[in-house]
Coordinates of C-alpha atoms and ligand atoms in Angstrom, one line a residue:
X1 CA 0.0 0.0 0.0
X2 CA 1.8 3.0 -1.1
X3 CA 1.2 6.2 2.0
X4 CA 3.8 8.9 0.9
X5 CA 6.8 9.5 -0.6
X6 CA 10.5 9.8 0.4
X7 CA 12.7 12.4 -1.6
X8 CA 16.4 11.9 -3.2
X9 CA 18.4 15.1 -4.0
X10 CA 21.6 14.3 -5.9
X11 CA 23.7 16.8 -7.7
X12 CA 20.9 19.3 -6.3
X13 CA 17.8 17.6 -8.3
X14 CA 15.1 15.6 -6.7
X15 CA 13.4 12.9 -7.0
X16 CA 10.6 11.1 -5.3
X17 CA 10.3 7.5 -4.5
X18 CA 7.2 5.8 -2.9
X19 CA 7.1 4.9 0.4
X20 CA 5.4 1.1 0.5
X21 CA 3.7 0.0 4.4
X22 CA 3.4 -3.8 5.2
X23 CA 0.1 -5.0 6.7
X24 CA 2.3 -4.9 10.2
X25 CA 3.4 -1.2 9.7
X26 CA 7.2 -2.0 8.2
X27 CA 8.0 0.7 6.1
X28 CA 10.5 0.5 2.5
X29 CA 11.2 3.2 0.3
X30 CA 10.3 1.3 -3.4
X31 CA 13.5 2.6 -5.1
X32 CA 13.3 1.0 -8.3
X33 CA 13.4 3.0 -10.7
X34 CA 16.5 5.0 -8.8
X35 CA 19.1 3.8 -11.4
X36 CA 17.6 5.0 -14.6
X37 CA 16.1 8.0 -13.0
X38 CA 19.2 9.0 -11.0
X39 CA 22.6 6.9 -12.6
X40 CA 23.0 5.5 -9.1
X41 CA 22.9 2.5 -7.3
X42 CA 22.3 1.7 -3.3
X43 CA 25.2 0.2 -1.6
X44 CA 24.3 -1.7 1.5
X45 CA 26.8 -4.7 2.8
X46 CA 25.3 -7.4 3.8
X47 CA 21.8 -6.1 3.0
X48 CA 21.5 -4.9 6.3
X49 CA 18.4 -2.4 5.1
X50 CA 17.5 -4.4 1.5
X51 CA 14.3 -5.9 1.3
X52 CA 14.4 -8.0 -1.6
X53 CA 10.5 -9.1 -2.1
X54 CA 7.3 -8.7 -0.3
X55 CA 5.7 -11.6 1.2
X56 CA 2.7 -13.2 3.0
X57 CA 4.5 -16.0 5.0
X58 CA 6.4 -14.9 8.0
X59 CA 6.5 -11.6 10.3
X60 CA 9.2 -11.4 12.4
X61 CA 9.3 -8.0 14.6
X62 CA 13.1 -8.5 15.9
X63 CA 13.2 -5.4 18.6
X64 CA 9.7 -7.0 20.0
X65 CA 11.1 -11.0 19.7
X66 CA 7.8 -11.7 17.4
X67 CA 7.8 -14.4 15.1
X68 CA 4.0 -15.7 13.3
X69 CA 3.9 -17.8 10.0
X70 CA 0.8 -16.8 8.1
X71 CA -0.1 -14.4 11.2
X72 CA 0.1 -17.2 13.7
X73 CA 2.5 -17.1 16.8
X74 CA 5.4 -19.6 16.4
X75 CA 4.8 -20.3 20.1
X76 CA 1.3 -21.4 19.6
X77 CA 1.5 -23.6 16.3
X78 CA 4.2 -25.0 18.4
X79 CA 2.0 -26.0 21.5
X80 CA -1.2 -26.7 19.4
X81 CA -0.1 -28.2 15.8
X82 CA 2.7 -31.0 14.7
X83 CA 5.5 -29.7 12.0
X84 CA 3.6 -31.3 9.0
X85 CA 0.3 -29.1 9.4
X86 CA 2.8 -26.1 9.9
X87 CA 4.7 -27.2 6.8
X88 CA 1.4 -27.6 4.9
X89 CA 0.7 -23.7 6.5
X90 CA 3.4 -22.5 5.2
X91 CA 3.5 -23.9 1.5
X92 CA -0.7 -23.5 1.2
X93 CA -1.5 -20.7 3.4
X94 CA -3.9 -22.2 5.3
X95 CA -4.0 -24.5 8.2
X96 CA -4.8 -28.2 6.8
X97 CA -8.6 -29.2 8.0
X98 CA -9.2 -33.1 8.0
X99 CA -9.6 -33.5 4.7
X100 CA -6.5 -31.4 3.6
X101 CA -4.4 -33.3 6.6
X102 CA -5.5 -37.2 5.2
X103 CA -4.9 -35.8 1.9
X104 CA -1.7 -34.4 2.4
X105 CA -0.4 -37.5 5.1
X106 CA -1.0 -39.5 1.7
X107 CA 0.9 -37.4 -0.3
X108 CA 3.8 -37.8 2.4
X109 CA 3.4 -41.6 2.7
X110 CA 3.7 -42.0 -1.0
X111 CA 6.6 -40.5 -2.2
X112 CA 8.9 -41.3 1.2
X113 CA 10.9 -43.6 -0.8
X114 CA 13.9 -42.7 -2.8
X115 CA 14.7 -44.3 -6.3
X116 CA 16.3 -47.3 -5.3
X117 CA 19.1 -46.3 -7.8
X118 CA 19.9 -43.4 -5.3
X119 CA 19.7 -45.7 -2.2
X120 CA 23.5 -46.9 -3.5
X121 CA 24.8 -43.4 -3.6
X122 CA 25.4 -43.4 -0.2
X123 CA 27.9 -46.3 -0.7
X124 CA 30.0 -43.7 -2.1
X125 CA 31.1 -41.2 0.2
X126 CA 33.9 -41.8 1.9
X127 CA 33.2 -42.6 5.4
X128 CA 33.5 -39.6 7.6
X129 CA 31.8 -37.0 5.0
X130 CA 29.6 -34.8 6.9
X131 CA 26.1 -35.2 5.9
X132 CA 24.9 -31.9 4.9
X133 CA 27.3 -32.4 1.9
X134 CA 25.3 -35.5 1.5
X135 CA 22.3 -34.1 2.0
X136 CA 23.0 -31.4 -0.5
X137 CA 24.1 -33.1 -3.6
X138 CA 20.9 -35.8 -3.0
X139 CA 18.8 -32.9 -2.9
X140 CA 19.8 -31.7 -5.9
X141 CA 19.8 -35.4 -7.2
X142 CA 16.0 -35.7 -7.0
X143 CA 15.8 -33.3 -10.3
X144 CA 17.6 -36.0 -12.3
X145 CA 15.5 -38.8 -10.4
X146 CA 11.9 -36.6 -10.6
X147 CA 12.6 -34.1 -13.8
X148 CA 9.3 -34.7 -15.0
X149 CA 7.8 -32.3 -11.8
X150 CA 10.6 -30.2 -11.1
X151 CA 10.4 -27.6 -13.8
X152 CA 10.7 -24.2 -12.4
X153 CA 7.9 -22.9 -15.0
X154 CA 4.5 -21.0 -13.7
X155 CA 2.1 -22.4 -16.3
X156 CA 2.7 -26.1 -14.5
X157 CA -0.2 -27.6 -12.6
X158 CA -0.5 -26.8 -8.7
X159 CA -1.6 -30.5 -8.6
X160 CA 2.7 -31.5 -9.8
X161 CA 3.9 -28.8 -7.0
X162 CA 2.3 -30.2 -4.5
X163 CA 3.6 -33.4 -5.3
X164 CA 7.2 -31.8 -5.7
X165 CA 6.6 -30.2 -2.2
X166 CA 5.3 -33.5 -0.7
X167 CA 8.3 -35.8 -2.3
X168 CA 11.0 -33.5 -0.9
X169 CA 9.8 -33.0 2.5
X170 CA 9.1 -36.7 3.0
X171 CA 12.0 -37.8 1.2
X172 CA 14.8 -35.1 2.8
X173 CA 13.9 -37.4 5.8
X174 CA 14.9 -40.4 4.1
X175 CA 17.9 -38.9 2.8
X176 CA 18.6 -37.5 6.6
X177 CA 18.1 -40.8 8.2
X178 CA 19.5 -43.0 5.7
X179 CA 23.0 -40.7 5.8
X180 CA 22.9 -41.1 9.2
X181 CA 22.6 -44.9 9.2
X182 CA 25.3 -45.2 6.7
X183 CA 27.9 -43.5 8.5
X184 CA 27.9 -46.1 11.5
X185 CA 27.3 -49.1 9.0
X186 CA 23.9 -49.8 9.7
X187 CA 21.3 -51.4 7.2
X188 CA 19.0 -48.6 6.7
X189 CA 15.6 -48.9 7.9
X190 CA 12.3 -48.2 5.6
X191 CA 9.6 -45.3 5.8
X192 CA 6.5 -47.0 7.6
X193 CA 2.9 -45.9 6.7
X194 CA 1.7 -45.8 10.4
X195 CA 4.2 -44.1 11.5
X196 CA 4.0 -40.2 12.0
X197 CA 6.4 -37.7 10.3
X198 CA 8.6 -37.1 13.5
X199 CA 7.9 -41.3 15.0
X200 CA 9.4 -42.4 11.5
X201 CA 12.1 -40.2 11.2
X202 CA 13.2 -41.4 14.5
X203 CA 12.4 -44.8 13.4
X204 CA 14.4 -44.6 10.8
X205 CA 17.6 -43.2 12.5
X206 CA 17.6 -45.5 15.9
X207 CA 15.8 -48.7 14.7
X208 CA 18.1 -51.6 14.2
X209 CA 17.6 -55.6 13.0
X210 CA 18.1 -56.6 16.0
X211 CA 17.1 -53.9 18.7
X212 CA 13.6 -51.8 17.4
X213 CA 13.4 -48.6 18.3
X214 CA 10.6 -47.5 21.3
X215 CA 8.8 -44.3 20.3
X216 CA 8.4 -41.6 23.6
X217 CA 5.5 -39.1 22.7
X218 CA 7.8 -36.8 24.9
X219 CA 11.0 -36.9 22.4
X220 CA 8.0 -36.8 19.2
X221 CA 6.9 -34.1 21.0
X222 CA 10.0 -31.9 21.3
X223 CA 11.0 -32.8 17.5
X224 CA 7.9 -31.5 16.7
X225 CA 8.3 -28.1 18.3
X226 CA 12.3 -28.0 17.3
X227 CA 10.9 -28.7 13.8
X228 CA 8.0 -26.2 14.3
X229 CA 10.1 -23.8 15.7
X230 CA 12.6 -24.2 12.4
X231 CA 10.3 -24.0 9.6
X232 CA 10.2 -20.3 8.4
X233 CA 12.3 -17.4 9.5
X234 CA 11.5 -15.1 6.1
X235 CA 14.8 -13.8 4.3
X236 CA 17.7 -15.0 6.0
X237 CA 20.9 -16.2 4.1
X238 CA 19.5 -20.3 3.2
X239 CA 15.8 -18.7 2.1
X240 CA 17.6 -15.9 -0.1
X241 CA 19.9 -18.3 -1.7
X242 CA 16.7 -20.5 -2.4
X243 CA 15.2 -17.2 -3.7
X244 CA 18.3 -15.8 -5.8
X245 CA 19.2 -19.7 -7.2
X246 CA 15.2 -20.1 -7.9
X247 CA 15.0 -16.5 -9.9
X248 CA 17.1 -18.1 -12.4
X249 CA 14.2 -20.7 -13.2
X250 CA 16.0 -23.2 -11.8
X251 CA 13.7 -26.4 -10.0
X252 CA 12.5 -26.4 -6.6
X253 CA 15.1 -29.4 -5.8
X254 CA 18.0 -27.6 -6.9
X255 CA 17.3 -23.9 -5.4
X256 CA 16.8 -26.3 -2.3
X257 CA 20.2 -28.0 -2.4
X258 CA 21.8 -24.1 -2.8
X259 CA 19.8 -23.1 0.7
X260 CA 20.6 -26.7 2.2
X261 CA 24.9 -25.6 1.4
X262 CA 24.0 -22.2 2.8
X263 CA 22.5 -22.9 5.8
X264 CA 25.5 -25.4 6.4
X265 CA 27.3 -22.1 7.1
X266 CA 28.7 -21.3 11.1
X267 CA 27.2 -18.0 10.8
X268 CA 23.7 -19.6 9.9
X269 CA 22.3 -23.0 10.5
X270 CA 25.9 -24.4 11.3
X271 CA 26.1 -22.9 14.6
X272 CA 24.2 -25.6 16.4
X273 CA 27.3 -28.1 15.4
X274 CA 29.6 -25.0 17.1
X275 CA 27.4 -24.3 20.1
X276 CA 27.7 -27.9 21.2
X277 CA 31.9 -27.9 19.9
X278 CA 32.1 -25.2 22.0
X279 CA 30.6 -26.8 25.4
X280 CA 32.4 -30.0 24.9
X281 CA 35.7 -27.9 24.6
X282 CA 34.5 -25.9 27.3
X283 CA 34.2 -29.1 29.4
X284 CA 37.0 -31.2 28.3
X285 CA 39.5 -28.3 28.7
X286 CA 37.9 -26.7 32.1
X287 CA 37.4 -23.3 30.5
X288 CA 35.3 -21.1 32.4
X289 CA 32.9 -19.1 30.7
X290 CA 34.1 -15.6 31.2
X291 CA 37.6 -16.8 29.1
X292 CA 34.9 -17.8 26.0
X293 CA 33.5 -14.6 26.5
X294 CA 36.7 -13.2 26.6
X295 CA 37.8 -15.1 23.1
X296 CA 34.3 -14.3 21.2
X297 CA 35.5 -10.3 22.2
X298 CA 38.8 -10.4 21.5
X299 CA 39.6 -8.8 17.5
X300 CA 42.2 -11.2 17.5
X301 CA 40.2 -14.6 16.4
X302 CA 37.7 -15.0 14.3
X303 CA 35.5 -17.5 17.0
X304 CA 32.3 -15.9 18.3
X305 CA 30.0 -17.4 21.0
X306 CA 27.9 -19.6 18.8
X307 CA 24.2 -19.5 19.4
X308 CA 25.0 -15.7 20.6
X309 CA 23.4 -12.9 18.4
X310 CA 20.9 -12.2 15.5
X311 CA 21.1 -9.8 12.4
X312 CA 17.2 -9.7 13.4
X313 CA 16.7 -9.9 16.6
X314 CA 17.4 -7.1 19.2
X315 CA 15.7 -9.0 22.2
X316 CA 15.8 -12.4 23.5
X317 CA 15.0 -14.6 20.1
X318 CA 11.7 -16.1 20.7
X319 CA 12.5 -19.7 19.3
X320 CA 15.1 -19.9 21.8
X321 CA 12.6 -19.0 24.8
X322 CA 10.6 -22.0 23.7
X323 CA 13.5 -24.3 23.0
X324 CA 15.3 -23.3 26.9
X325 CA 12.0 -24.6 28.5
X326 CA 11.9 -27.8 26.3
X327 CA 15.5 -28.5 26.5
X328 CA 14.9 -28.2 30.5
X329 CA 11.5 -30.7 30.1
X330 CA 13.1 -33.3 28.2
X331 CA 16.1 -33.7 30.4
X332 CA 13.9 -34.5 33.3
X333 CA 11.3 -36.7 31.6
X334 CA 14.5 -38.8 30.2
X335 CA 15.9 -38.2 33.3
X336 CA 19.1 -36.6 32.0
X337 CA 21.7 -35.0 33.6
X338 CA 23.8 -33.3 31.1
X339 CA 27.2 -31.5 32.4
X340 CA 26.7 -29.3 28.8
X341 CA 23.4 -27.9 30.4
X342 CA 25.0 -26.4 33.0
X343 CA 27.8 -25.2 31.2
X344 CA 25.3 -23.7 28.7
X345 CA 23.3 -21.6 31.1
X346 CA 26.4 -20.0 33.2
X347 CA 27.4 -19.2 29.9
X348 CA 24.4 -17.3 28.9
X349 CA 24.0 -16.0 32.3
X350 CA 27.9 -14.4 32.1
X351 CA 27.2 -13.8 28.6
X352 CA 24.1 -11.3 29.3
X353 CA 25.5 -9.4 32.0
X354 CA 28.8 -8.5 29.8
X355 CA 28.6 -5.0 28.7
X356 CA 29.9 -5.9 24.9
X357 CA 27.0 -8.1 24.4
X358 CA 24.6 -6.0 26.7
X359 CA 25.8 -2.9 24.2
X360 CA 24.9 -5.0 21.0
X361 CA 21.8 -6.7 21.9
X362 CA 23.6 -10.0 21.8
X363 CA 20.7 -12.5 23.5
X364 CA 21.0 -16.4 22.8
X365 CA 19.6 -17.6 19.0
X366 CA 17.9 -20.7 18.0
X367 CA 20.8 -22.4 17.9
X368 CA 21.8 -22.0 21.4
X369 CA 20.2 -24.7 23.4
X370 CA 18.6 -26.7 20.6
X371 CA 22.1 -29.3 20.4
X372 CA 21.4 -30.3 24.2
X373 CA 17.7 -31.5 23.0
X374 CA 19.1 -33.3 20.1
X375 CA 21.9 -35.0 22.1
X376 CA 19.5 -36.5 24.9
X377 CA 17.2 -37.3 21.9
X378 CA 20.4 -39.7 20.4
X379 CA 21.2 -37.4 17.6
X380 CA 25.4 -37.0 17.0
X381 CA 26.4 -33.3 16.6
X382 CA 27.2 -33.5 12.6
X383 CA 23.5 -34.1 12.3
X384 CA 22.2 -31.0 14.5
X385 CA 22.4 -28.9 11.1
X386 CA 20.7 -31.4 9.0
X387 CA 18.0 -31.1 11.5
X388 CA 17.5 -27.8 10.6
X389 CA 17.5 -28.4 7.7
X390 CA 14.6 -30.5 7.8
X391 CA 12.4 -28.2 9.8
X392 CA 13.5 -25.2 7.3
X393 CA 12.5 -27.0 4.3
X394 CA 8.7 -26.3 4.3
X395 CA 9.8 -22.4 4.4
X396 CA 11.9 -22.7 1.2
X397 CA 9.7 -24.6 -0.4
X398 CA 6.9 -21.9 0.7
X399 CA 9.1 -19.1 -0.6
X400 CA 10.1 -20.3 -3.2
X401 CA 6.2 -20.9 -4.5
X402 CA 5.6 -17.5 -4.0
X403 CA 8.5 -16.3 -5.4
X404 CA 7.4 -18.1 -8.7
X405 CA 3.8 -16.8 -8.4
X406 CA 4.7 -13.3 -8.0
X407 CA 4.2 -11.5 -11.2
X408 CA 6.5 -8.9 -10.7
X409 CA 9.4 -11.9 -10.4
X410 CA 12.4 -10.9 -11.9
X411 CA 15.8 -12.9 -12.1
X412 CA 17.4 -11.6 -9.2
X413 CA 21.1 -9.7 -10.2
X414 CA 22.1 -7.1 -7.4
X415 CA 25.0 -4.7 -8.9
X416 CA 28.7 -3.1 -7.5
X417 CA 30.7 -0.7 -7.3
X418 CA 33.8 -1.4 -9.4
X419 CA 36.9 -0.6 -7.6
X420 CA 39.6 -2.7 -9.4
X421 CA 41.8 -0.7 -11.9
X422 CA 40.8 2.0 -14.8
X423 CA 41.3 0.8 -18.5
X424 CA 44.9 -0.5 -19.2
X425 CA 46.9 -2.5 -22.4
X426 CA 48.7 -5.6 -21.8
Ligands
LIG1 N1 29.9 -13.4 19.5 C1 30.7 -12.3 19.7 N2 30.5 -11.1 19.1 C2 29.4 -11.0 18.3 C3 28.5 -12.1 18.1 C4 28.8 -13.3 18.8 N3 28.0 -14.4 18.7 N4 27.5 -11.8 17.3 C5 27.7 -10.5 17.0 N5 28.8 -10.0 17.6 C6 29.4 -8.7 17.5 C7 30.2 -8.4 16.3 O1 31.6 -8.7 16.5 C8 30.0 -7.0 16.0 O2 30.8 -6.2 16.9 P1 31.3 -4.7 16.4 O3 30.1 -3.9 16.3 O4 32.2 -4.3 17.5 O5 32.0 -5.0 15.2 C9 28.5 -6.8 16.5 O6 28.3 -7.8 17.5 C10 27.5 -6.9 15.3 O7 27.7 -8.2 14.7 P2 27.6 -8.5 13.2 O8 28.4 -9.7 12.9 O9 27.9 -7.2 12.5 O10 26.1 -8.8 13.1 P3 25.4 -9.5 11.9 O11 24.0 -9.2 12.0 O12 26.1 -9.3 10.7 O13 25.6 -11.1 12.3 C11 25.3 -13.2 13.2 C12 24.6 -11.9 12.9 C13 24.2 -14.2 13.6 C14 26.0 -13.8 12.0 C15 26.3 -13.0 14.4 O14 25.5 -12.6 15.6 C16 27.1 -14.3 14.8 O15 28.1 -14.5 14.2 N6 26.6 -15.1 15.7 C17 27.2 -16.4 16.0 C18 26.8 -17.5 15.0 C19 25.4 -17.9 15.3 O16 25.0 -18.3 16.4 N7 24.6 -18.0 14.2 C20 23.3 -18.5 14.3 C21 22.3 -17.4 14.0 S1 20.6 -18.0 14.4 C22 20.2 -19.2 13.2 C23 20.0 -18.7 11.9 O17 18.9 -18.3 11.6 O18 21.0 -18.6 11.1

């Protein structure tokens, strides 16, 4: 909705740029036209004030620590809906009703196999590789395996979308579990049809021949909210490369695989493996907490305190708030006593009364506590990220639909400043 406008003056001229309000009272000046009106371009590192699109999925108020998909609180869908009504929220709009849900379960249960020609694949990598790399180049695998649905073209049915959206959320489960089981030598173990999204995932990781796996509705639970709590986060660094890659026309699978080897990032969805690096060291070493918080100052290295800090959020993060209660209610239903718990807590406890991090609004992120729950859960660290993964998905997939219906979707090719030398003759 276009209120008023904003004016330029360069080289003493001016010009006037609409000024565009959201439906939660954010406010953009729409500057595109400023190139051919004015020869100039806006420079802003890191995109720190860039809005790239519009969109109808997530609002995320970072100085209030407010986070809804589709106008819904994170915290409630968490407490009232499991991650594949959420994900079905996202990409759809709407919360499923029965008839949606049944429909949509069957669309899960049917393509949560992968072509048996990619099941030998895994044989492949060598034996420590870290599975996001896995992850990522199966991901992008499914377009030569399903190329018949993947075309990135708008005139396609919704009906083949849907089934795109329902093969690679089902099947990035596969892929996560079956990784997983190939990197301790296990047989991997099947999809089942009455099993749940969250109940066969963990299936599928911690069943064996000879030992089956016993499913706690406290640990589906606390997936489901992890997952939940995942799922959307609008434009951060994965959903932008799904965005950019996606502008190009690519498929859905492969602007997927570009967010998946973004996310894998230490900066971004990476940090969870860090955090939980970080404790053990912490541990191991008998480090106190005010000598990390010392380091993660210090100009001198390039470590941070992992878990610490949001470009977004200026207040406690409000996934985090969720996961720290979780992360407390699991431990004592499983009745675990984790040292890294502890550790975790003085750290964020020394951590909030520092003034550096008091100064920058430095508050513990998603990632912060999330590692403890997957460790009592049974989940090895190099998986934390692929986790992530899994509850991101349903937000890529989600942006990258709307991306694709938006009419005014353009390939997206940002410009520079060129500062390298003036013409010169070899
Ligand atoms: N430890 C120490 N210093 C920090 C940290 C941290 N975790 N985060 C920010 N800072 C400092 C930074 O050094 C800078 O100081 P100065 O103003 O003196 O130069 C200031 O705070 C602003 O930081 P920035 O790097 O300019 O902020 P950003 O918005 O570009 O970065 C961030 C955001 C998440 C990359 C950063 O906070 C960080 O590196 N955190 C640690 C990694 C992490 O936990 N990432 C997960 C983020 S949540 C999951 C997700 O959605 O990705």
């Amino acid at each position: 909705m276009e209120k008023s406008k904003a004016k330029f003056i360069i080289d003493g001229k001016e010009f006037e740029y609409p000024l565009i309000e959201g439906t939660e009272n954010e406010r953009a000046i729409d500057i595109s036209t400023l190139r051919s009106d004015t020869g100039c371009i806006t420079l802003d590192y890191g995109y720190m004030n860039t809005g790239a699109c519009t969109s109808a999925i997530t609002y995320l108020d970072g100085e209030n620590g407010v986070l809804r998909y589709r106008g819904y609180p994170v915290e409630e869908l968490a407490e009232k809906l499991e991650f594949v009504s959420v994900a079905y929220l996202l990409v759809n709009g709407k919360i499923p009703n029965n008839s949606e849900r049944k429909e949509w379960s069957r669309l899960l249960n049917k393509h949560s196999i992968i072509h048996e020609d990619m099941r030998h694949f895994f044989y492949r990598y060598p034996e420590h590789a870290h599975p996001m790399a896995i992850l990522s180049a199966m991901v992008v695998s499914l377009s030569a395996f399903y190329p018949e649905l993947s075309q990135h073209r708008p005139e396609e049915p919704e009906e083949q979308l849907d089934i795109a959206a329902a093969r690679l959320i089902s099947m990035l489960r596969t892929i996560a579990a079956f990784s997983y089981k190939k990197s301790i030598g296990e047989p991997f173990v099947y999809p089942q049809h009455s099993l749940k999204y969250c109940e066969n995932f963990l299936n599928m990781m911690f069943s064996s021949p000879v030992i089956p796996y016993e499913i706690k509705p406290e640990i589906t639970k606390a997936l489901n909210v992890l997952l939940i709590l995942h799922a959307d986060h609008e434009q951060n660094c994965s959903t932008s490369a799904v965005r950019l890659v996606g502008s190009a026309r690519v498929n859905l699978y492969a602007s997927v695989a570009a967010g998946i080897c973004a996310l894998w990032g230490p900066l971004h969805g990476g940090a969870n493996q860090m955090v939980i690096e970080m404790l053990e060291e912490m541990r191991a070493k008998g480090i106190s907490a005010k000598e990390v918080i010392e380091k993660a100052k210090s100009r001198d290295t390039a470590f941070r305190l992992y878990g610490f800090g949001h470009r977004v959020y200026k207040s406690y993060d409000p996934r985090a708030k969720v996961i720290k209660k979780v992360c407390d209610d699991v431990l004592k239903v499983l009745n675990i006593n984790d040292p890294l718990l502890e550790i975790a807590k003085k750290l964020e406890e020394a951590a909030l009364c520092d003034e550096f991090f008091i100064e920058r609004n430095l508050y513990p992120n998603v990632d912060f506590y999330s590692g403890i729950i997957y460790r009592a859960i049974g989940i090895p660290k190099e998986m934390f990220t692929v986790l992530f993964a899994l509850g991101r998905l349903p937000g890529w997939i989600a942006q990258w639909k709307e991306a694709r219906e938006d009419c005014s979707f353009k390939i997206q090719r940002p410009r520079q400043i060129y500062v390298g030398p003036q013409n010169r003759h070899v």
